[in-house]
PDB file of C-alpha atoms in Angstrom:
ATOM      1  CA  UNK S   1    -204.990  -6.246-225.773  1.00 45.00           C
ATOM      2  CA  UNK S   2    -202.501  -3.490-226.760  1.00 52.00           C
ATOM      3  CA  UNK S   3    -199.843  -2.048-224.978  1.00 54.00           C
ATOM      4  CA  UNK S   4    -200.773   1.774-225.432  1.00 65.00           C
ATOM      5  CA  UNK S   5    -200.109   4.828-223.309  1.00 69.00           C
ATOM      6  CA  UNK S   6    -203.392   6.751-224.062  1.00 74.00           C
ATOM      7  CA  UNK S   7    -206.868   6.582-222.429  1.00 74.00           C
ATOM      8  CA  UNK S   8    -209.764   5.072-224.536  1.00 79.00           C
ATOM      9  CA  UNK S   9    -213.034   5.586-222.722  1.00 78.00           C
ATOM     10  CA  UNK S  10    -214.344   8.589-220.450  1.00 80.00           C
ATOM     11  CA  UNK S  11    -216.589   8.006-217.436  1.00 77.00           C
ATOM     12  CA  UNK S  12    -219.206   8.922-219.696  1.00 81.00           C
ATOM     13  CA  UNK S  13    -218.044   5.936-222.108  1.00 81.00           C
ATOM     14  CA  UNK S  14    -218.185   3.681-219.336  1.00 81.00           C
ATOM     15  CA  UNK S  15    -221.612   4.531-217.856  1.00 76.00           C
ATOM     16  CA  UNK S  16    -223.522   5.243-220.985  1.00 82.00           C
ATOM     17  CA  UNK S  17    -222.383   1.331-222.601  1.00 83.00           C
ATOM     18  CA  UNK S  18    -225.480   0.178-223.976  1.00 82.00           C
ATOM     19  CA  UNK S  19    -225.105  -3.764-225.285  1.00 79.00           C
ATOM     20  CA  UNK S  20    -226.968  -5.159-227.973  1.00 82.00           C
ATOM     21  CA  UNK S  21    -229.236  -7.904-226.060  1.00 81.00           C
ATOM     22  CA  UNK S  22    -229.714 -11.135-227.628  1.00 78.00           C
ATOM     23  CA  UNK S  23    -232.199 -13.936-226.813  1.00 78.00           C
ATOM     24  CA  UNK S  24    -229.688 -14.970-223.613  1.00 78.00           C
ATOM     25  CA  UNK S  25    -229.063 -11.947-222.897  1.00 81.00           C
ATOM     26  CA  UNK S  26    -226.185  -9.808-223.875  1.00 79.00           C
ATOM     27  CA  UNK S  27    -223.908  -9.926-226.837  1.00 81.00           C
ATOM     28  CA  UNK S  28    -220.666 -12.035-225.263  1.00 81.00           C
ATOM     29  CA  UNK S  29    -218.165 -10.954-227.584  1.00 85.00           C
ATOM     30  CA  UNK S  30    -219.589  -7.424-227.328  1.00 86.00           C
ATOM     31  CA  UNK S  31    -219.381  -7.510-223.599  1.00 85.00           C
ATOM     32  CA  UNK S  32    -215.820  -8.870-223.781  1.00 83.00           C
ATOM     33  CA  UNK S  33    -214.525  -6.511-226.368  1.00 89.00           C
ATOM     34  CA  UNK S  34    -215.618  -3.724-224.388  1.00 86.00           C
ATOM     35  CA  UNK S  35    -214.108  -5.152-220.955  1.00 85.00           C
ATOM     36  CA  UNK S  36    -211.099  -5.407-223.220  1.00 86.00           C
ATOM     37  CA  UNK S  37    -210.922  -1.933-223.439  1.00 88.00           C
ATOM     38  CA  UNK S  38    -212.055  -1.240-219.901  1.00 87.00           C
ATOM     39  CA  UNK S  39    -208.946  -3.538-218.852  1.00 84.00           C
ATOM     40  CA  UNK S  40    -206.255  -1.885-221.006  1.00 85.00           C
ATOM     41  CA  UNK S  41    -207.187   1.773-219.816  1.00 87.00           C
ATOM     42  CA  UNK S  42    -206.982   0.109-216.766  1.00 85.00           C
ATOM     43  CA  UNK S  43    -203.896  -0.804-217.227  1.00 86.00           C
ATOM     44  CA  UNK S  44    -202.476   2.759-218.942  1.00 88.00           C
ATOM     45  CA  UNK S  45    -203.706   4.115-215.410  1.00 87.00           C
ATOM     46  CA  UNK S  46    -201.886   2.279-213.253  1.00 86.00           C
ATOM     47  CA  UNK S  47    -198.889   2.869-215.301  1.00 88.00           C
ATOM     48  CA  UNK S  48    -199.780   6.742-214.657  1.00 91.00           C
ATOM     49  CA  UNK S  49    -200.499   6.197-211.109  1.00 90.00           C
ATOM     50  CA  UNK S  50    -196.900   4.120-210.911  1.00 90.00           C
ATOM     51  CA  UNK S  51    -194.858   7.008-212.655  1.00 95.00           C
ATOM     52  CA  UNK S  52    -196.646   9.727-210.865  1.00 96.00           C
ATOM     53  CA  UNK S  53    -195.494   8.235-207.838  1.00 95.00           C
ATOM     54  CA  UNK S  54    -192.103   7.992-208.906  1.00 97.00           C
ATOM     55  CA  UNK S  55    -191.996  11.817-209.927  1.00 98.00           C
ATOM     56  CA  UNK S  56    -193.606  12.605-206.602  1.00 97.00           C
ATOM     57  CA  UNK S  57    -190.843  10.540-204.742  1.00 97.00           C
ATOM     58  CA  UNK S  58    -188.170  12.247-206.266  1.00 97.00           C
ATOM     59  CA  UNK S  59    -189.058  15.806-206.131  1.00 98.00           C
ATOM     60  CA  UNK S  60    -189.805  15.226-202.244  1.00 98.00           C
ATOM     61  CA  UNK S  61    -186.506  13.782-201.802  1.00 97.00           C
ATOM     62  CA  UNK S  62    -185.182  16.448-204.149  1.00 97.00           C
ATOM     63  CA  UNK S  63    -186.931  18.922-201.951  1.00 98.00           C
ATOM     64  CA  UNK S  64    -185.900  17.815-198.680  1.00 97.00           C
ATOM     65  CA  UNK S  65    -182.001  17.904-200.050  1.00 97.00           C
ATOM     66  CA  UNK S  66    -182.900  21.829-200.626  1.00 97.00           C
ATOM     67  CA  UNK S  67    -184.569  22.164-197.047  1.00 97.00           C
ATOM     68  CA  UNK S  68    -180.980  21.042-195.947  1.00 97.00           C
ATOM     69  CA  UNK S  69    -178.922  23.396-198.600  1.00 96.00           C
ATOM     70  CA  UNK S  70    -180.991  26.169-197.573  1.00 97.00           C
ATOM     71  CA  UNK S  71    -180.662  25.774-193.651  1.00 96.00           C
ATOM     72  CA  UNK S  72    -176.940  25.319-193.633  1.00 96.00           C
ATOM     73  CA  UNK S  73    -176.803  28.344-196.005  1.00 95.00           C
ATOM     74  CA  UNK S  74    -179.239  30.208-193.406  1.00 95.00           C
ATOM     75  CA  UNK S  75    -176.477  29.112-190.391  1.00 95.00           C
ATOM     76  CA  UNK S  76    -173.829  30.437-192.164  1.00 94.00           C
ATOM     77  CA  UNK S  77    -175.134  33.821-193.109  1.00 93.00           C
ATOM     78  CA  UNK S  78    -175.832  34.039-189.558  1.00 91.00           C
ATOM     79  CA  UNK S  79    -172.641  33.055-188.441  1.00 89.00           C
ATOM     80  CA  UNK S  80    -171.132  35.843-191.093  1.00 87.00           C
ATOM     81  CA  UNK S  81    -173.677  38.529-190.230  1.00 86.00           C
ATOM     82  CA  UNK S  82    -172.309  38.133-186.184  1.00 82.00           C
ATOM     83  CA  UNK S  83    -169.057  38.264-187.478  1.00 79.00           C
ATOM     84  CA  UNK S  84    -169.426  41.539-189.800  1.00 78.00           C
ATOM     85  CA  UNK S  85    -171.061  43.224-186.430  1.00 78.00           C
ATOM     86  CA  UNK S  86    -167.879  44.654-185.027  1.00 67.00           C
ATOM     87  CA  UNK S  87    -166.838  46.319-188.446  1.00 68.00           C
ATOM     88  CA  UNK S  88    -167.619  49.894-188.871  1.00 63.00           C
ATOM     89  CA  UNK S  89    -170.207  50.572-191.602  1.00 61.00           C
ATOM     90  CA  UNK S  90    -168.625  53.562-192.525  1.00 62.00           C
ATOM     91  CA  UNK S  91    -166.149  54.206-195.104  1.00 63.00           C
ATOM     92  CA  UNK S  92    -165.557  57.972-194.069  1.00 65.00           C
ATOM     93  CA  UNK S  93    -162.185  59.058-193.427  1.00 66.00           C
ATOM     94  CA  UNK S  94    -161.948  60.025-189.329  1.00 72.00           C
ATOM     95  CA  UNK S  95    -158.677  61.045-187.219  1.00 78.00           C
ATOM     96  CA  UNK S  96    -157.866  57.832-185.879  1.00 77.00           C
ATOM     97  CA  UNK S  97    -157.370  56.892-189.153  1.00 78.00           C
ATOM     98  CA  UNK S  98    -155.593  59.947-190.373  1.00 83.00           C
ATOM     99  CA  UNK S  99    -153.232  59.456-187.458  1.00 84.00           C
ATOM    100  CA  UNK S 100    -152.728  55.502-188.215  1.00 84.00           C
ATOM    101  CA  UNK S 101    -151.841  56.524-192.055  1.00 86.00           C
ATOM    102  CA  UNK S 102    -149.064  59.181-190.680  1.00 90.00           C
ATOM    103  CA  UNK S 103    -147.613  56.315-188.077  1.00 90.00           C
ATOM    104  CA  UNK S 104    -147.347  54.398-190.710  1.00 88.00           C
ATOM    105  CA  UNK S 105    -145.717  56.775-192.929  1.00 90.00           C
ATOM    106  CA  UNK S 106    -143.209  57.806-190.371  1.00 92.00           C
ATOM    107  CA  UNK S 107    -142.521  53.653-189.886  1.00 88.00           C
ATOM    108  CA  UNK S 108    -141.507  53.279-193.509  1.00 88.00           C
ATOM    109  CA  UNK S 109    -139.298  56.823-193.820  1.00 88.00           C
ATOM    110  CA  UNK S 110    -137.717  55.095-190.982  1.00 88.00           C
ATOM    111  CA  UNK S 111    -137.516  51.739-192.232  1.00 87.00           C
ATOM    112  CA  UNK S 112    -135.870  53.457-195.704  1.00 83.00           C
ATOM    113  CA  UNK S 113    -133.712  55.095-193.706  1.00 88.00           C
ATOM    114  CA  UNK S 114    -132.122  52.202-192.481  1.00 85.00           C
ATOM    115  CA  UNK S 115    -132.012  50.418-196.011  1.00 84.00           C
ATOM    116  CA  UNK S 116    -135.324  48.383-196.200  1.00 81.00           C
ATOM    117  CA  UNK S 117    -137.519  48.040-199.189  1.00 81.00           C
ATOM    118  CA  UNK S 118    -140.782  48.212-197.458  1.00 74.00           C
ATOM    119  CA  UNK S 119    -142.909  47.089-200.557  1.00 78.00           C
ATOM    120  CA  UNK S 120    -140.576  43.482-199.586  1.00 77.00           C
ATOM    121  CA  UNK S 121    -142.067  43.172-196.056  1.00 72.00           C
ATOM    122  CA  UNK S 122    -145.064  40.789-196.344  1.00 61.00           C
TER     123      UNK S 122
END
């Protein structure tokens, strides 16, 4: 018997055997050779069956490792969606914000005044 990676026989091989009969019946060697055959595809499907399972083991733990990704990646969007709730989704200019830019323009005329480099204030 080979070692061999490939199916021989179809079901059709299998069920359609016809052995030559002799006067005690059928042709041993026949019989054997052909159970020979029967036993190595055997074998080449249980190697199949054994690798398959293998592949199926490690995409499912593969999988479940992305299940996890995915819901700590879910959490944190929802923690960063809460926290982007309190900004304003606008970018227009308004008068609070025209009066906060002259405050702070009056601050660093001021701060010049009395010999500070503003651009060295962190």
């Amino acid at each position: 018997m080979d070692n061999k990676d490939t199916l021989t026989l179809t079901r059709e091989d299998i069920l359609q055997k016809q052995f030559t009969k002799n006067i005690k019946g059928y042709d041993p060697a026949e019989v054997d050779d052909f159970l020979d055959v029967v036993i190595g595809d055997y074998g080449c499907f249980l190697k199949f069956q054994e690798e398959s399972k293998r592949y199926t083991d490690t995409l499912e733990l593969e999988n479940a490792k992305l299940k996890e990704k995915m819901r700590k990646l879910e959490l944190e969007n929802s923690r960063l969606q809460a926290r982007l709730k309190g900004i304003k989704e606008t970018d227009k200019v308004t008068t609070e914000n025209i009066d906060l830019l002259q405050k702070i323009a009056k601050y660093e005329k001021f701060l010049y005044s009395q010999g500070y480099d503003v651009r060295s204030i962190k």
